[in-house]
Every structure is written in structure tokens, then in C-alpha cells.
CSV table of C-alpha atoms in Angstrom, one decimal:
chain,number,residue,atom,x,y,z
A,298,MET,CA,-35.5,-57.9,-47.5
A,299,THR,CA,-32.3,-58.7,-49.3
A,300,THR,CA,-32.6,-61.1,-52.3
A,301,ILE,CA,-29.9,-62.5,-54.6
A,302,THR,CA,-31.1,-62.8,-58.2
A,303,PRO,CA,-29.1,-64.4,-61.0
A,304,PHE,CA,-28.6,-61.8,-63.8
A,305,LEU,CA,-28.1,-63.3,-67.3
A,306,TRP,CA,-26.5,-61.2,-70.1
A,307,PHE,CA,-27.6,-62.2,-73.6
A,308,ASP,CA,-26.3,-60.8,-76.8
A,309,HIS,CA,-29.8,-60.3,-78.4
A,310,GLN,CA,-31.7,-63.6,-77.7
A,311,LEU,CA,-33.5,-62.7,-74.5
A,312,GLU,CA,-37.0,-62.9,-76.0
A,313,ASP,CA,-36.2,-66.4,-77.4
A,314,ALA,CA,-34.7,-67.4,-74.1
A,315,LEU,CA,-37.8,-66.3,-72.2
A,316,ALA,CA,-40.1,-68.3,-74.5
A,317,PHE,CA,-37.8,-71.3,-74.3
A,318,TYR,CA,-37.2,-71.4,-70.5
A,319,THR,CA,-40.8,-70.6,-69.6
A,320,ARG,CA,-41.8,-73.6,-71.8
A,321,VAL,CA,-39.2,-75.9,-70.2
A,322,PHE,CA,-39.8,-75.2,-66.6
A,323,PRO,CA,-43.3,-75.4,-64.9
A,324,ASN,CA,-44.6,-72.6,-62.9
A,325,SER,CA,-42.6,-70.0,-64.9
A,326,ARG,CA,-43.5,-66.6,-66.0
A,327,VAL,CA,-42.2,-63.2,-67.2
A,328,THR,CA,-43.0,-60.7,-64.6
A,329,GLN,CA,-41.7,-57.4,-66.1
A,330,THR,CA,-40.0,-56.2,-69.2
A,331,ALA,CA,-38.4,-52.9,-70.3
A,332,ARG,CA,-37.6,-51.9,-73.9
A,333,TYR,CA,-34.7,-49.8,-75.2
A,334,PRO,CA,-35.8,-46.2,-75.6
A,335,ALA,CA,-34.7,-44.0,-78.5
A,336,GLY,CA,-31.2,-42.7,-78.0
A,337,SER,CA,-30.1,-45.6,-75.9
A,338,PRO,CA,-27.4,-48.2,-76.7
A,339,GLY,CA,-29.9,-50.7,-78.0
A,340,LYS,CA,-32.3,-50.4,-81.0
A,341,ALA,CA,-35.4,-48.4,-79.9
A,342,GLY,CA,-38.3,-50.7,-79.0
A,343,THR,CA,-36.3,-53.9,-78.7
A,344,LEU,CA,-36.3,-55.8,-75.4
A,345,MET,CA,-33.7,-54.5,-73.0
A,346,THR,CA,-34.4,-56.3,-69.7
A,347,ALA,CA,-36.8,-58.8,-68.3
A,348,MET,CA,-37.6,-60.1,-64.9
A,349,PHE,CA,-38.8,-63.7,-64.9
A,350,GLU,CA,-39.3,-66.7,-62.7
A,351,LEU,CA,-38.4,-70.3,-63.6
A,352,ASP,CA,-40.3,-72.7,-61.3
A,353,GLY,CA,-40.3,-69.9,-58.6
A,354,GLN,CA,-36.6,-68.9,-59.0
A,355,ARG,CA,-36.2,-65.3,-59.9
A,356,PHE,CA,-33.9,-64.2,-62.7
A,357,ILE,CA,-33.2,-61.0,-64.6
A,358,GLY,CA,-32.1,-61.0,-68.3
A,359,LEU,CA,-30.5,-58.3,-70.4
A,360,ASN,CA,-30.0,-58.0,-74.1
A,361,GLY,CA,-26.7,-56.3,-73.7
A,362,GLY,CA,-24.9,-57.1,-76.9
A,363,PRO,CA,-21.9,-59.3,-77.7
A,364,HIS,CA,-19.6,-57.9,-75.0
A,365,ASP,CA,-19.8,-60.9,-72.7
A,366,ALA,CA,-20.6,-64.6,-73.2
A,367,PHE,CA,-21.7,-67.3,-70.8
A,368,ASN,CA,-19.1,-69.8,-69.6
A,369,ASP,CA,-18.8,-72.8,-67.3
A,370,ALA,CA,-17.8,-70.8,-64.3
A,371,VAL,CA,-21.5,-70.3,-63.5
A,372,SER,CA,-24.1,-73.0,-64.0
A,373,PHE,CA,-27.6,-73.7,-62.7
A,374,VAL,CA,-28.5,-77.0,-61.1
A,375,VAL,CA,-31.9,-78.7,-61.9
A,376,ALA,CA,-32.6,-81.0,-59.0
A,377,CYS,CA,-34.8,-83.8,-60.3
A,378,ALA,CA,-37.1,-86.1,-58.3
A,379,ASP,CA,-36.5,-89.1,-60.5
A,380,GLN,CA,-35.0,-90.4,-63.7
A,381,ALA,CA,-38.1,-89.4,-65.7
A,382,GLU,CA,-37.5,-85.8,-64.7
A,383,VAL,CA,-33.8,-86.0,-65.5
A,384,ASP,CA,-34.7,-87.4,-68.9
A,385,ARG,CA,-37.3,-84.7,-69.6
A,386,TYR,CA,-35.1,-81.7,-68.6
A,387,TRP,CA,-32.1,-83.2,-70.3
A,388,ALA,CA,-34.0,-83.6,-73.6
A,389,ALA,CA,-35.5,-80.1,-73.3
A,390,LEU,CA,-32.3,-78.3,-72.4
A,391,THR,CA,-30.0,-80.1,-74.9
A,392,ASP,CA,-32.5,-79.4,-77.7
A,393,GLY,CA,-30.3,-77.0,-79.8
A,394,GLY,CA,-27.6,-77.3,-77.0
A,395,THR,CA,-24.7,-79.5,-76.3
A,396,PRO,CA,-24.4,-82.4,-73.8
A,397,VAL,CA,-21.1,-82.2,-71.8
A,398,GLN,CA,-20.3,-84.7,-69.0
A,399,CYS,CA,-21.4,-85.7,-65.5
A,400,GLY,CA,-24.9,-84.3,-66.0
A,401,TRP,CA,-23.6,-80.9,-67.4
A,402,LEU,CA,-24.9,-79.4,-70.6
A,403,LYS,CA,-24.9,-76.1,-72.4
A,404,ASP,CA,-28.3,-75.0,-73.7
A,405,ARG,CA,-28.9,-73.3,-77.1
A,406,PHE,CA,-28.0,-69.9,-75.6
A,407,GLY,CA,-24.7,-71.1,-74.1
A,408,VAL,CA,-26.0,-71.2,-70.5
A,409,SER,CA,-24.5,-74.1,-68.4
A,410,TRP,CA,-26.9,-76.4,-66.5
A,411,GLN,CA,-26.4,-79.5,-64.3
A,412,VAL,CA,-29.4,-81.9,-64.4
A,413,VAL,CA,-29.0,-84.0,-61.2
A,414,PRO,CA,-31.2,-86.9,-60.0
A,415,ASP,CA,-32.3,-87.1,-56.4
A,416,GLY,CA,-29.9,-89.4,-54.5
A,417,LEU,CA,-26.7,-88.4,-56.3
A,418,THR,CA,-25.3,-86.4,-53.4
A,419,GLU,CA,-25.9,-89.2,-51.0
A,420,LEU,CA,-24.1,-91.7,-53.2
A,421,LEU,CA,-21.1,-89.4,-53.7
A,422,ALA,CA,-20.9,-88.7,-50.0
A,423,ASP,CA,-21.5,-92.2,-48.8
A,424,PRO,CA,-19.8,-93.0,-45.5
A,425,ASP,CA,-18.3,-96.1,-47.2
A,426,PRO,CA,-15.4,-94.6,-49.2
A,427,GLN,CA,-15.5,-97.6,-51.7
A,428,ARG,CA,-19.2,-97.1,-52.5
A,429,ALA,CA,-18.6,-93.3,-52.9
A,430,ARG,CA,-15.6,-94.1,-55.2
A,431,ARG,CA,-17.5,-96.5,-57.4
A,432,ALA,CA,-20.4,-94.0,-57.7
A,433,THR,CA,-18.0,-91.2,-58.5
A,434,GLU,CA,-16.2,-93.3,-61.2
A,435,ALA,CA,-19.5,-94.2,-62.7
A,436,MET,CA,-20.7,-90.6,-62.8
A,437,LEU,CA,-17.4,-89.5,-64.4
A,438,ALA,CA,-18.1,-91.9,-67.3
A,439,MET,CA,-21.6,-90.6,-67.9
A,440,VAL,CA,-22.9,-87.7,-70.0
A,441,LYS,CA,-26.6,-87.7,-68.9
A,442,LEU,CA,-26.8,-89.1,-65.3
A,443,ASP,CA,-28.6,-92.4,-64.7
A,444,ILE,CA,-29.5,-92.8,-61.0
A,445,GLU,CA,-30.1,-96.5,-61.3
A,446,ALA,CA,-26.7,-97.1,-63.0
A,447,LEU,CA,-25.1,-95.0,-60.3
A,448,ARG,CA,-26.7,-97.0,-57.5
A,449,ALA,CA,-25.7,-100.3,-59.2
A,450,ALA,CA,-22.1,-99.1,-59.5
A,451,ALA,CA,-22.1,-98.0,-55.9
A,452,ASP,CA,-23.5,-101.4,-54.8
A,453,ALA,CA,-21.2,-103.5,-57.0
A,454,PRO,CA,-19.2,-106.0,-55.1
A,455,ALA,CA,-15.6,-105.0,-54.4
A,456,PRO,CA,-13.1,-106.7,-56.8
């Protein structure tokens, strides 16, 4: 069976990232690790790769050195059931990280995330173009998304 697994290249922080992510996301675990052997590019005995799951989603991580850095071209979406979940994930992932805009943030390792409340897509794709426009404008003015404020903006009377 073919699977597609995100592969994350860390400089040297993979062990810290594993501890952090498995604490933030429920039902998460490290499933396999490999350490650099003597004579390899990494320091012998240090963590080279890890396979892990974050709430059931598989990932692979590598301590590959400073050759590549994370950027905004790839991000991970955290679909939240309600505002309480948005608030919890936002607080956890921005701890040591940087809030950006429109529900986007960079965590302490430089990985980009989008923390999105249930109902956002429906608001942005509303069949009434004015409701969709008002929701979009409200979203663009936000850093952390607030689903009630987005709904209120969508439902605001036309000027």
C-alpha cells in the first residue's frame, strides 16, 4: 500500500521536537528511532531519524544539520472542533514560536501551522458572495482565528 508521509528536516532539534509535539497532540507517539553510527555524517550515538505519529498522522524526522530550513511553502493544518480547541493548540504551538496572521503561526522549530476552527471553510465559501467577503475580510484582520467573530462578521447587515 502506498502512503505519503511528511518528512521534516531539523538541524539538531529532533529530540526536542518529538517531546514537544507528542505533548501538544493527543494520541501521539514515537514509533521508531535510529541513531547516527560511528563514521557517519552525524555525531555517533545522536538521534538521526525518528518515525512518529501526531494524533494518528505519520511523520518522519531527521536531524540533518543546518543545510535546509523550514519555510512557509509547506504548513500543517490543525482542524479544530471548536474555539476551545483553537485556543489550546494556538497557545501550545506559539509557546516559543511566532503568531503570524489568519490562523498561521511558526512554532519554536520554525515549522508553519494553520490552526483552523470548524466552520471556517463554509463561511469563506458561502454561496452569498457578500457573506463570504465579510468573513474573508474579518479573517484577514485576525491573527488567531475566532469563529464567533467570523460568523458575526459574515452575518453583519450590509452597509
